[in-house]
CSV table of C-alpha atoms and ligand atoms in Angstrom, one decimal:
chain,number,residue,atom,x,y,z
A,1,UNK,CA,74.7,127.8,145.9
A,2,UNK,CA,72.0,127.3,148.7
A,3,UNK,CA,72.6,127.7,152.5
A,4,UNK,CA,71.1,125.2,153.9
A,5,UNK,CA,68.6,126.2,157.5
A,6,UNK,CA,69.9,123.6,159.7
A,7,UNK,CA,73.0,122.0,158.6
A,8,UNK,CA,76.4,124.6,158.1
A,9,UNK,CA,76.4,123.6,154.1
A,10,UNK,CA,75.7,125.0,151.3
A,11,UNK,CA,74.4,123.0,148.2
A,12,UNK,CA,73.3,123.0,144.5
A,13,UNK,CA,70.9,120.6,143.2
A,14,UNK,CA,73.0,117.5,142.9
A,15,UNK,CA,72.6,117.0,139.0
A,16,UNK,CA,74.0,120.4,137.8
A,17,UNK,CA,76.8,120.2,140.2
A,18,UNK,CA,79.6,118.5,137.5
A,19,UNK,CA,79.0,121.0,134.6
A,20,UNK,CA,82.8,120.1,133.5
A,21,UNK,CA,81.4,116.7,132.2
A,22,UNK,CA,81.9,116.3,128.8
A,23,UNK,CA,79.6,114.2,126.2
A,24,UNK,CA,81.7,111.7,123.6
A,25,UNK,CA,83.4,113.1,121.4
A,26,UNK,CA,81.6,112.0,117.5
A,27,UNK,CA,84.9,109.9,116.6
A,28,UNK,CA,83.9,107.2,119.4
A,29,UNK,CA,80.5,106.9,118.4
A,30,UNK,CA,80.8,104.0,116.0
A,31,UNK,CA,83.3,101.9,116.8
A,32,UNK,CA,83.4,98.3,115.7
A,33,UNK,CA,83.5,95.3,118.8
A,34,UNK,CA,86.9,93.9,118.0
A,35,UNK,CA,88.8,97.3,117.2
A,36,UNK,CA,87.1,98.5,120.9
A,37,UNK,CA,88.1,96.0,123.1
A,38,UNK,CA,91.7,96.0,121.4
A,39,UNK,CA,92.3,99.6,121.9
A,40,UNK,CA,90.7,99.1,125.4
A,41,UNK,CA,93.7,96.3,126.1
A,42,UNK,CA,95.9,98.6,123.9
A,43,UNK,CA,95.4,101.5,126.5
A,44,UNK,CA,95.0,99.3,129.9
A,45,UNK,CA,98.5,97.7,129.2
A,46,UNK,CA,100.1,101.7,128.6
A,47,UNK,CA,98.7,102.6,131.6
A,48,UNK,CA,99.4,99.8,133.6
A,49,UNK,CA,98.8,100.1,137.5
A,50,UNK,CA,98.1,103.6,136.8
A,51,UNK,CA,94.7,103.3,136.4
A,52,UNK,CA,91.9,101.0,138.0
A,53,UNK,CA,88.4,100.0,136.8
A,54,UNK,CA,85.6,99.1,139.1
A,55,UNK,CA,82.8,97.9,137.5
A,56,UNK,CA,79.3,97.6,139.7
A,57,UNK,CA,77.8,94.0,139.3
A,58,UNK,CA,74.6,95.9,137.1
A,59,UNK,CA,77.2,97.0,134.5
A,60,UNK,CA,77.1,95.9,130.9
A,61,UNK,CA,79.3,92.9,130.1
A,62,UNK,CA,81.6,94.9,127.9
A,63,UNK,CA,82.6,96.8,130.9
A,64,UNK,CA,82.4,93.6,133.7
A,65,UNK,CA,85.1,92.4,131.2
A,66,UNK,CA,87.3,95.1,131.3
A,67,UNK,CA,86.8,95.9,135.2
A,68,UNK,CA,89.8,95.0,137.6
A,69,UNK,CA,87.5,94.3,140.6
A,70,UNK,CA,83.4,93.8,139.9
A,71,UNK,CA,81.3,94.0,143.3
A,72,UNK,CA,78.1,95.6,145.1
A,73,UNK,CA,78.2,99.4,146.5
A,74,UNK,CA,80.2,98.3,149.4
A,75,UNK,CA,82.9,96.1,148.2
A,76,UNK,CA,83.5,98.9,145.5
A,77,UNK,CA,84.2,101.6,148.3
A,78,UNK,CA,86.1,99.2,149.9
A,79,UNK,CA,88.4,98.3,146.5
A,80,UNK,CA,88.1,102.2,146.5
A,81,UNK,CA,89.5,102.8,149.8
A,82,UNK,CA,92.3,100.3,149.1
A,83,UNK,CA,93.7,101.3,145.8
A,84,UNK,CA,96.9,103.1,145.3
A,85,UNK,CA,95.9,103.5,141.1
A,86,UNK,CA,96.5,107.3,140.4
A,87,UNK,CA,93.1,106.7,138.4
A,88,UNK,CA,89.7,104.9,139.6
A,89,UNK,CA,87.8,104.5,136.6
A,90,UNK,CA,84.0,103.9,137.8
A,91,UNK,CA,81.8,101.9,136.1
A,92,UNK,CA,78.6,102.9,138.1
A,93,UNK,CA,76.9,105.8,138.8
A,94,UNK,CA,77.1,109.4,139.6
A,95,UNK,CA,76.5,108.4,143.3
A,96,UNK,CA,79.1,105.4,143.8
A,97,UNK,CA,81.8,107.2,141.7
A,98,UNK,CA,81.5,110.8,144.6
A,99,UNK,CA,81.8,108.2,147.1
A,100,UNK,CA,84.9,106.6,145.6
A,101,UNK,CA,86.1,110.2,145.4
A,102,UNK,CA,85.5,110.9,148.9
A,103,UNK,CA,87.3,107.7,150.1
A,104,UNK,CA,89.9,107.6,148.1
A,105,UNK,CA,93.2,110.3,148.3
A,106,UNK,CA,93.1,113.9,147.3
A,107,UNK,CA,96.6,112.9,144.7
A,108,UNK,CA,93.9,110.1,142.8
A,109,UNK,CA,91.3,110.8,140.7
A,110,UNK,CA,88.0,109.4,140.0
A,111,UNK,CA,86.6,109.3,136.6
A,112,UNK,CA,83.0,108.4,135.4
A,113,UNK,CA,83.0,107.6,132.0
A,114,UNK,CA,79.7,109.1,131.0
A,115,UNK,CA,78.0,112.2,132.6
A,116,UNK,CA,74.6,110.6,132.1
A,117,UNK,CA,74.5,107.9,134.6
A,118,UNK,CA,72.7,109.3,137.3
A,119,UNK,CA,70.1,106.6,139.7
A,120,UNK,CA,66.8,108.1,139.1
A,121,UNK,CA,66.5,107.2,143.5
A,122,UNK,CA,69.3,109.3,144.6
A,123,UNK,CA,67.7,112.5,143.0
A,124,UNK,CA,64.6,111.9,145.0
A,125,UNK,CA,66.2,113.1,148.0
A,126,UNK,CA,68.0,116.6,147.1
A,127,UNK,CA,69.8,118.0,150.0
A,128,UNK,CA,67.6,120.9,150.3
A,129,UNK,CA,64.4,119.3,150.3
A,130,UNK,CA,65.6,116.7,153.1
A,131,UNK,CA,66.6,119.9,155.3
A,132,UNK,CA,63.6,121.1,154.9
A,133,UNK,CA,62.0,118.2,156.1
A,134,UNK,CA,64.2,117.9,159.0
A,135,UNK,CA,63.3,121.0,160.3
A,136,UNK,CA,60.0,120.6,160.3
A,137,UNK,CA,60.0,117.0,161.7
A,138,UNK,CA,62.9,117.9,164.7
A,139,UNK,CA,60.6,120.7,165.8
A,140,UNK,CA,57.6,118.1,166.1
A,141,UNK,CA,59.6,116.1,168.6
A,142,UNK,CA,61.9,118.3,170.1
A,143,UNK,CA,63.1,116.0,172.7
A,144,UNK,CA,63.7,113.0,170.5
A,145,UNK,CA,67.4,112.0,169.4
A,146,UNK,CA,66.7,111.4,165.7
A,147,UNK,CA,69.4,109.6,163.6
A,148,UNK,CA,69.3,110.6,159.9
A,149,UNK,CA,70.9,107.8,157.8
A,150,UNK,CA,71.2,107.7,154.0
A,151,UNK,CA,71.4,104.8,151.7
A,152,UNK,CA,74.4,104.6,149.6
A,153,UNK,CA,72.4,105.8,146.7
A,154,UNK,CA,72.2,109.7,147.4
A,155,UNK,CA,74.5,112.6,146.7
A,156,UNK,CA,77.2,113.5,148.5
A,157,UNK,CA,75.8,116.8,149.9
A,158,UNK,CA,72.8,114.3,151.4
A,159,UNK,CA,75.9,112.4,153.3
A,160,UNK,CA,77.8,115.5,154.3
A,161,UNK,CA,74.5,116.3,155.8
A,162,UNK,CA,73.6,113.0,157.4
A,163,UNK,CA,76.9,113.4,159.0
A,164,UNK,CA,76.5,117.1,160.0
A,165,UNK,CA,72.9,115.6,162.1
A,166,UNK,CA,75.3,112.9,164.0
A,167,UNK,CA,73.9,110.4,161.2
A,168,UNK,CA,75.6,107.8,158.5
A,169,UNK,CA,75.5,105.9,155.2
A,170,UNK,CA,74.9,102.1,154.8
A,171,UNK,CA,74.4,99.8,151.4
A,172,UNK,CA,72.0,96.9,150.8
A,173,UNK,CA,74.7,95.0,152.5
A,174,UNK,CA,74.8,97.1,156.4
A,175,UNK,CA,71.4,98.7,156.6
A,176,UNK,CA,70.8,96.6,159.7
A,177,UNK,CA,74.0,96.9,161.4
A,178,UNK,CA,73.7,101.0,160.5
A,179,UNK,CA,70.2,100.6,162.0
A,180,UNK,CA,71.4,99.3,165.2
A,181,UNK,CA,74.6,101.6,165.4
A,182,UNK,CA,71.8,104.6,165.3
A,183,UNK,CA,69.5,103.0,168.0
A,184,UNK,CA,72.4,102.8,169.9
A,185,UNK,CA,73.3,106.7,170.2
A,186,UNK,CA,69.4,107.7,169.1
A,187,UNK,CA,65.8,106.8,169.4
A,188,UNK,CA,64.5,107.8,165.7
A,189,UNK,CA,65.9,106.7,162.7
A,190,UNK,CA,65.3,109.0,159.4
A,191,UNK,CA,65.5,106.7,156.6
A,192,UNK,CA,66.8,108.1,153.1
A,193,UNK,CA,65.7,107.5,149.9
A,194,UNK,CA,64.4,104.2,149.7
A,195,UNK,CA,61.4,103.2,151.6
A,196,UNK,CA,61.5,99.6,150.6
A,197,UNK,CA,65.2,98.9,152.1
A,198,UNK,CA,64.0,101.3,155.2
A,199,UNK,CA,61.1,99.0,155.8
A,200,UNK,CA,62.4,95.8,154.7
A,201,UNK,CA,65.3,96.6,157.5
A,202,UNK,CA,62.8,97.2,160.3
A,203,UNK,CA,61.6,93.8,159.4
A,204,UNK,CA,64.2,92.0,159.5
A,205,UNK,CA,65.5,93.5,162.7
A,206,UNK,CA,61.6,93.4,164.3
A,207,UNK,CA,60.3,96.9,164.3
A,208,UNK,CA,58.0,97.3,162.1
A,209,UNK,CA,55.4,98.3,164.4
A,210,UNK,CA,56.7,101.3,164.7
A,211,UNK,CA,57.3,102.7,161.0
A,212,UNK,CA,55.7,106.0,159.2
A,213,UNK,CA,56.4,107.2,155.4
A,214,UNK,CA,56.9,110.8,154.8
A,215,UNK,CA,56.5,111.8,151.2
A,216,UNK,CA,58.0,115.2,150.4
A,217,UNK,CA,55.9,115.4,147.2
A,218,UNK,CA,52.2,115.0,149.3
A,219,UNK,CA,51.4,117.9,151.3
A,220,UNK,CA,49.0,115.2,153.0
A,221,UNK,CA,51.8,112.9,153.4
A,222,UNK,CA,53.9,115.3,155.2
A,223,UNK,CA,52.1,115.1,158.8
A,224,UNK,CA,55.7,116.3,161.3
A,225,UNK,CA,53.6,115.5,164.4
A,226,UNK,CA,52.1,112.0,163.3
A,227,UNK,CA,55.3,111.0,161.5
A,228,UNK,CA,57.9,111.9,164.1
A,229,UNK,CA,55.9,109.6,166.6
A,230,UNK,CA,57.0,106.8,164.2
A,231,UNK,CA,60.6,105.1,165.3
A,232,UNK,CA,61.3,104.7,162.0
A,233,UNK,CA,60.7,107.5,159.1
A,234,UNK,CA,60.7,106.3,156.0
A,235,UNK,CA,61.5,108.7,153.1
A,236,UNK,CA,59.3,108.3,150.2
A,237,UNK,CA,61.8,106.9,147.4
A,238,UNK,CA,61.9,103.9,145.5
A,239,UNK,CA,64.2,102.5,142.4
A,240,UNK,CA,61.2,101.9,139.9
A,241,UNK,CA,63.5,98.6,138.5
A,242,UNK,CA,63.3,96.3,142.0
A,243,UNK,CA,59.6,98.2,141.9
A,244,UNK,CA,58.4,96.2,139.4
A,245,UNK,CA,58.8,92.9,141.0
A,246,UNK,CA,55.6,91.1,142.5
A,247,UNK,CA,54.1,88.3,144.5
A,248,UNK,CA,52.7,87.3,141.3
A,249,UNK,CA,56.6,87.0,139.3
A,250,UNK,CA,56.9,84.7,142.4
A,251,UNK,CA,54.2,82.4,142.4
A,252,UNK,CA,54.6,81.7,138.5
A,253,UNK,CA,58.0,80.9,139.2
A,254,UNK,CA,56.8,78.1,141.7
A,255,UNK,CA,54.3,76.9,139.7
A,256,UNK,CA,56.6,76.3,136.8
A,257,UNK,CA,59.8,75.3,138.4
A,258,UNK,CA,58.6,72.9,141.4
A,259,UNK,CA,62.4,73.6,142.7
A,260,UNK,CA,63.0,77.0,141.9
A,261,UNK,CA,64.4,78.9,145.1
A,262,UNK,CA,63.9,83.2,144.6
A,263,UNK,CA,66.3,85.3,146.2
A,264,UNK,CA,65.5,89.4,145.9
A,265,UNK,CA,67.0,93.1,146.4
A,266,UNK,CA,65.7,94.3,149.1
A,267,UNK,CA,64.9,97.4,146.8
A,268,UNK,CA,62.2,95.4,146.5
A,269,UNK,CA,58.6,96.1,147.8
A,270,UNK,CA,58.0,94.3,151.5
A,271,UNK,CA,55.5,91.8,150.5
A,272,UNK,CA,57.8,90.8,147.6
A,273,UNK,CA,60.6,89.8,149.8
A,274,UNK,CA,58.8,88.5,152.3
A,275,UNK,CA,57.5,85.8,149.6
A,276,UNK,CA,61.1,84.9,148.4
A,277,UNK,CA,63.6,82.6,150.1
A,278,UNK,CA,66.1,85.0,150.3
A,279,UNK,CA,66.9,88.7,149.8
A,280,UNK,CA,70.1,90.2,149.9
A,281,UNK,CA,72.6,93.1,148.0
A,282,UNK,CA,74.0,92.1,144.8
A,283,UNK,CA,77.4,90.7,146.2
A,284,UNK,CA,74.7,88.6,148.2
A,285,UNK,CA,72.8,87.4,145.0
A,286,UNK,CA,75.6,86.5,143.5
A,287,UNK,CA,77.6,84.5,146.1
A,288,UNK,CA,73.9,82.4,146.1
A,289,UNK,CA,74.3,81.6,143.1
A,290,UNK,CA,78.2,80.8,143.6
A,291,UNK,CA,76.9,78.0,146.2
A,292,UNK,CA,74.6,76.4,144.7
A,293,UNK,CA,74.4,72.7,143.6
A,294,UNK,CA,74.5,71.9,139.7
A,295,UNK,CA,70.9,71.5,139.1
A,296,UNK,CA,70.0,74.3,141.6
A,297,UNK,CA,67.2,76.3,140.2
A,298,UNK,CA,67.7,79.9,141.2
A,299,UNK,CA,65.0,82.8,140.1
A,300,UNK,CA,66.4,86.1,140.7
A,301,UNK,CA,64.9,90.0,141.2
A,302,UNK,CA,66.9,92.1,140.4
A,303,UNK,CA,68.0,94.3,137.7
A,304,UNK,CA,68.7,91.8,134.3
A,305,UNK,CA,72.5,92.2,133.2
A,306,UNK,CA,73.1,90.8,137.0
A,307,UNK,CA,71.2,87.9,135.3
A,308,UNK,CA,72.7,87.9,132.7
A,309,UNK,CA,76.2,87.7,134.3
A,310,UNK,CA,75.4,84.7,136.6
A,311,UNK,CA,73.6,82.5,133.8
A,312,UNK,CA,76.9,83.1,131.9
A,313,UNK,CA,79.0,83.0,134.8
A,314,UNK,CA,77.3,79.9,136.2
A,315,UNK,CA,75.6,77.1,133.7
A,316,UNK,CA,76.0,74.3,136.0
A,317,UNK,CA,72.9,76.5,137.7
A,318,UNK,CA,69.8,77.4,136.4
A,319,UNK,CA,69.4,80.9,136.7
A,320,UNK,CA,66.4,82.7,135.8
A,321,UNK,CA,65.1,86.5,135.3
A,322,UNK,CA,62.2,86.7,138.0
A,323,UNK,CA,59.6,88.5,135.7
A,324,UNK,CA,61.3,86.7,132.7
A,325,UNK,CA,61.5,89.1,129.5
A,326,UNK,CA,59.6,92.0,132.2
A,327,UNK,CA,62.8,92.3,133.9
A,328,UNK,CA,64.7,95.6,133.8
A,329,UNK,CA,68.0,96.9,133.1
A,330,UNK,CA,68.7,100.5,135.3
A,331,UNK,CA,68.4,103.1,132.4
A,332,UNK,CA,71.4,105.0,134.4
A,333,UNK,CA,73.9,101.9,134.8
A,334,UNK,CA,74.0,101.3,131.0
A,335,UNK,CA,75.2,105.0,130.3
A,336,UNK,CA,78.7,103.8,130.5
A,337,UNK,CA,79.2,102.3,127.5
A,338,UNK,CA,82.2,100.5,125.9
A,339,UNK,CA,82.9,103.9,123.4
A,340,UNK,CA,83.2,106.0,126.6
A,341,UNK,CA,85.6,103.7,128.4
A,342,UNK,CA,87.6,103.5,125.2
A,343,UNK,CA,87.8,107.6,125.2
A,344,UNK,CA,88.5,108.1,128.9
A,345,UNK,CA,91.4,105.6,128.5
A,346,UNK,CA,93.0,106.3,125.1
A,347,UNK,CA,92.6,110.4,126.7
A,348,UNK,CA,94.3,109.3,129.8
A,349,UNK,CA,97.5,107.6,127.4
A,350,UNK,CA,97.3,111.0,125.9
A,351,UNK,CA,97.8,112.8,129.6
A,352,UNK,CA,94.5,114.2,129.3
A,353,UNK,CA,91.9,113.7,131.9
A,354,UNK,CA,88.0,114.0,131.4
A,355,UNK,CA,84.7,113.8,133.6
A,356,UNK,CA,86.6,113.2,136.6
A,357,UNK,CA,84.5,113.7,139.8
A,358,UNK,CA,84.8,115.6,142.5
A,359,UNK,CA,83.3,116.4,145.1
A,360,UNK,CA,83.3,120.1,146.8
A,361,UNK,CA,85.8,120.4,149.7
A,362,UNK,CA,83.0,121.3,152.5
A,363,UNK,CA,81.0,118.2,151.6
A,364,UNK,CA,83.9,116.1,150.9
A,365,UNK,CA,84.9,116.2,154.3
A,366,UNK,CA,81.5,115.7,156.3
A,367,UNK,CA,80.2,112.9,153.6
A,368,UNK,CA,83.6,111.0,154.6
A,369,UNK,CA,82.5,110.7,157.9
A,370,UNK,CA,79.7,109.6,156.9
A,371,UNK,CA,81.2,106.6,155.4
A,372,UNK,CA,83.8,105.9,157.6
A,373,UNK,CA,81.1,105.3,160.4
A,374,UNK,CA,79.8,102.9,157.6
A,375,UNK,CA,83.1,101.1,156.6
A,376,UNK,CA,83.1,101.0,160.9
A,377,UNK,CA,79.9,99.5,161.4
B,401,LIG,P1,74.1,96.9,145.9
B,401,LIG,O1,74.6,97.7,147.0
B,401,LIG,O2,73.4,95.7,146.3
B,401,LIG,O3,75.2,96.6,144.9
B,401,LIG,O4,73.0,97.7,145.1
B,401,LIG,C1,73.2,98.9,144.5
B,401,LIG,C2,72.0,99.3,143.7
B,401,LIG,O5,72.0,100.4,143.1
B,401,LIG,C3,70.9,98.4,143.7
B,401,LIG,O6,69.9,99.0,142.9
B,402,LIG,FE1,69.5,103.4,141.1
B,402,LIG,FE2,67.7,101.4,140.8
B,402,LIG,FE3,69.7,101.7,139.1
B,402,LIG,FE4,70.2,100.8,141.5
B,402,LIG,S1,69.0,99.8,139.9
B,402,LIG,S2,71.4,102.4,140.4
B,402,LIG,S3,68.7,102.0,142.7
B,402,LIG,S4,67.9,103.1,139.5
C-alpha cells in the first residue's frame, strides 16, 4: 500500500485491490437458457428477501429480468441505501457495487457477480496519480479554495480522497447541483474522470468561459499555473462508448426521420449534445421515452442494451440506436453474465458467499461522506 502526499490515506491501485474475486467455476460455463433462468427462480425463491438484485439500466436483458429494482447510478445507491436484504447482488460495475458497499450496513453484503467488470473511465483516475496532481495544482494557486469532486464512476479510494480535500461525488443525474454545492463553499472546482460531463455541466450552468483540461498522461498538458487559473479543471477522462457519438450520427438521423427527437449521455462529447434535443443520465433517457406519444420518434446515444431495453420495453415508440449498428455495448457491463448470477445465487443457497466487495475500513468511511453530501445535494 501507498501513502498518499496530501491526503491521510493509503491506497493500492484500484484494480488489484479485490484479489479474493473468484473466476466461474467450469460447471457454469455452459448452461442451457431455460435450465438458467429456472435455477435462477429456483434460488431467488430459497432465498427470498434475503437477497436483493440491482441491475444498472446497461445490463444485459438476462439480468434486467432477474433484477428487483433496475435504475441509473443514483437510484441504485439510493435502492442501496434503502434495502434491509442481508445480500445486494450488483449487476454493474466494480465502481457502483464499492459504493453500494459503502452505503449500505456493515451486517450486509455486497456481491459482484463477476470480477471482470471494471469501467475502463474509473481507472483513468487512480488515487495516486490524482494526488499527485493535486499537489502540484494547490501549490499553483495557493490562495484558491479548490473543490475536488468525482463522478460516480471512480474508485472508492478517489471518493475517500475527494472527501478528505472538503470535496464530493455526483452521477449524470446531480453534477450541476454538486457543481453549485462546491461554488458555494469554494472557488475551483476539480473535475474527475470525465471531461465531457465536467464540461457539459459548466454549460449548462454558464461557465464555460472559464474551463481548462489537465491530462495526467501529457507532460505538455499538465501546465499547474495555467490550469489552476481555470474555475473549472477538467480531468482528462472519457468513456470511449458515449465517445463515439457525433454531430454526424445526428444529422443522418434528421435527415432520415423528419420527426426524430435525439436525447444523449452527457458522456458525450460537447458539440454532440449540444446538437441533440435533450441530454440526460440513463434514468433520464428512459423516463423520455416513458413519455412519449405513440408515434414519437426517439434516437438515442447511449450505450445499445439501454436501446435495446426501451424498443422492447416501449413499441408504441420508435426507438432508435443513434449511430444505428455503430452503437456500443460497455465491454465492462456485460461481464456479469447470466452463468455468474446463477453461481453466486445457487452458492449463496449453499451458505457460501463469493466476490463480495468490500471496501477497506479507512476509505470506507471518508468515501461515505463523500456520498452522503451527494445523496444531500
Ligand atoms: P448513469 O448514472 O446515467 O446511469 O450512467 C452511468 C454510466 O456508467 C454511464 O456510462
Ligand atoms: Fe464506464 Fe462507459 Fe461503461 Fe459507463 S458505459 S460503465 S462510463 S465504460
Amino acid at each position: 500500500m501507498v501513502k498518499m502526499e496530501t491526503a491521510d490515506l493509503e491506497t493500492d491501485l484500484s484494480l488489484f485491490k479485490y484479489g479474493n474475486l473468484e473466476q466461474l467455476p467450469p460447471q457454469y460455463h455452459n448452461l442451457e437458457t431455460d435450465e438458467r433462468t429456472v435455477r435462477i427462480e429456483t434460488a431467488l425463491e430459497e432465498l427470498g428477501d434475503d437477497v436483493v438484485i440491482l441491475g444498472h439500466n446497461y445490463q444485459r436483458r438476462e439480468i434486467v429480468e432477474h433484477a428487483d429494482y433496475i435504475g441509473d447510478s443514483y437510484q441504485l445507491s439510493v435502492q442501496a441505501a434503502e434495502t434491509d436484504a442481508s445480500y445486494v447482488i450488483f449487476g454493474g460495475v466494480t465502481f457502483m457495487a464499492e459504493s453500494a458497499d459503502i452505503i449500505t450496513d456493515d451486517d450486509q453484503q455486497v456481491i459482484l457477480p463477476s470480477m471482470e467488470a471494471s469501467c475502463p473511465m474509473a481507472g483513468m483516475a487512480e488515487a495516486l496519480q490524482v494526488d499527485a496532481a493535486w499537489a502540484e495544482i494547490t501549490a499553483a494557486a495557493p490562495d484558491a479554495n479548490i473543490i475536488p469532486i468525482t463522478y460516480m464512476n471512480s474508485y472508492a479510494d478517489l471518493k475517500a480522497f475527494c472527501a478528505s480535500q472538503g470535496g464530493l461525488v455526483c452521477t449524470s443525474s446531480n453534477a450541476h447541483r454538486a457543481f453549485e454545492w462546491a461554488f458555494e463553499r469554494g472557488d475551483k472546482v476539480l473535475f474527475l474522470p470525465d471531461k465531457h460531463l465536467g464540461e457539459n455541466t459548466a454549460y449548462r450552468l454558464g461557465m464555460e468561459d472559464s474551463l481548462a483540461e489537465w491530462d495526467p498522461w501529457d507532460p505538455e498538458g499538465k501546465d499547474a499555473e495555467e490550469v489552476a487559473e481555470a474555475d473549472i479543471i477538467l480531468w482528462d477522462g472519457y468513456c470511449q462508448v458515449h465517445e463515439r457519438f457525433r454531430v454526424e450520427h445526428i444529422e443522418t438521423v434528421r435527415a432520415e426521420h423528419d420527426d426524430a427527437k435525439v436525447i444523449v449521455h452527457p458522456e458525450c462529447r460537447r458539440e454532440v449534445v449540444e446538437a441533440a434535443d435533450e441530454a440526460g443520465s440513463t434514468a433520464e433517457i428512459c423516463r423520455t421515452i416513458e413519455e412519449a406519444d405513440p408515434g414519437d420518434t426517439w434516437a438515442i446515444g447511449t450505450e445499445i442494451h439501454l436501446t435495446r431495453h426501451l424498443e422492447r420495453w416501449h413499441p408504441e415508440v420508435n426507438v432508435l440506436p443513434l449511430c444505428g449498428d455503430a452503437c456500443m455495448d460497455c465491454n465492462a457491463m456485460r461481464q456479469i453474465d447470466p452463468n455468474y448470477l446463477t453461481w453466486v445465487l445457487e452458492e449463496l443457497v449453499e451458505g457460501r458467499e463469493h466476490n463480495v466487495i468490500q471496501v477497506a475500513p479507512e476509505e470506507k468511511e471518508l468515501a461515505a461522506v463523500a456520498l452522503e453530501r451527494m445523496l444531500e445535494v
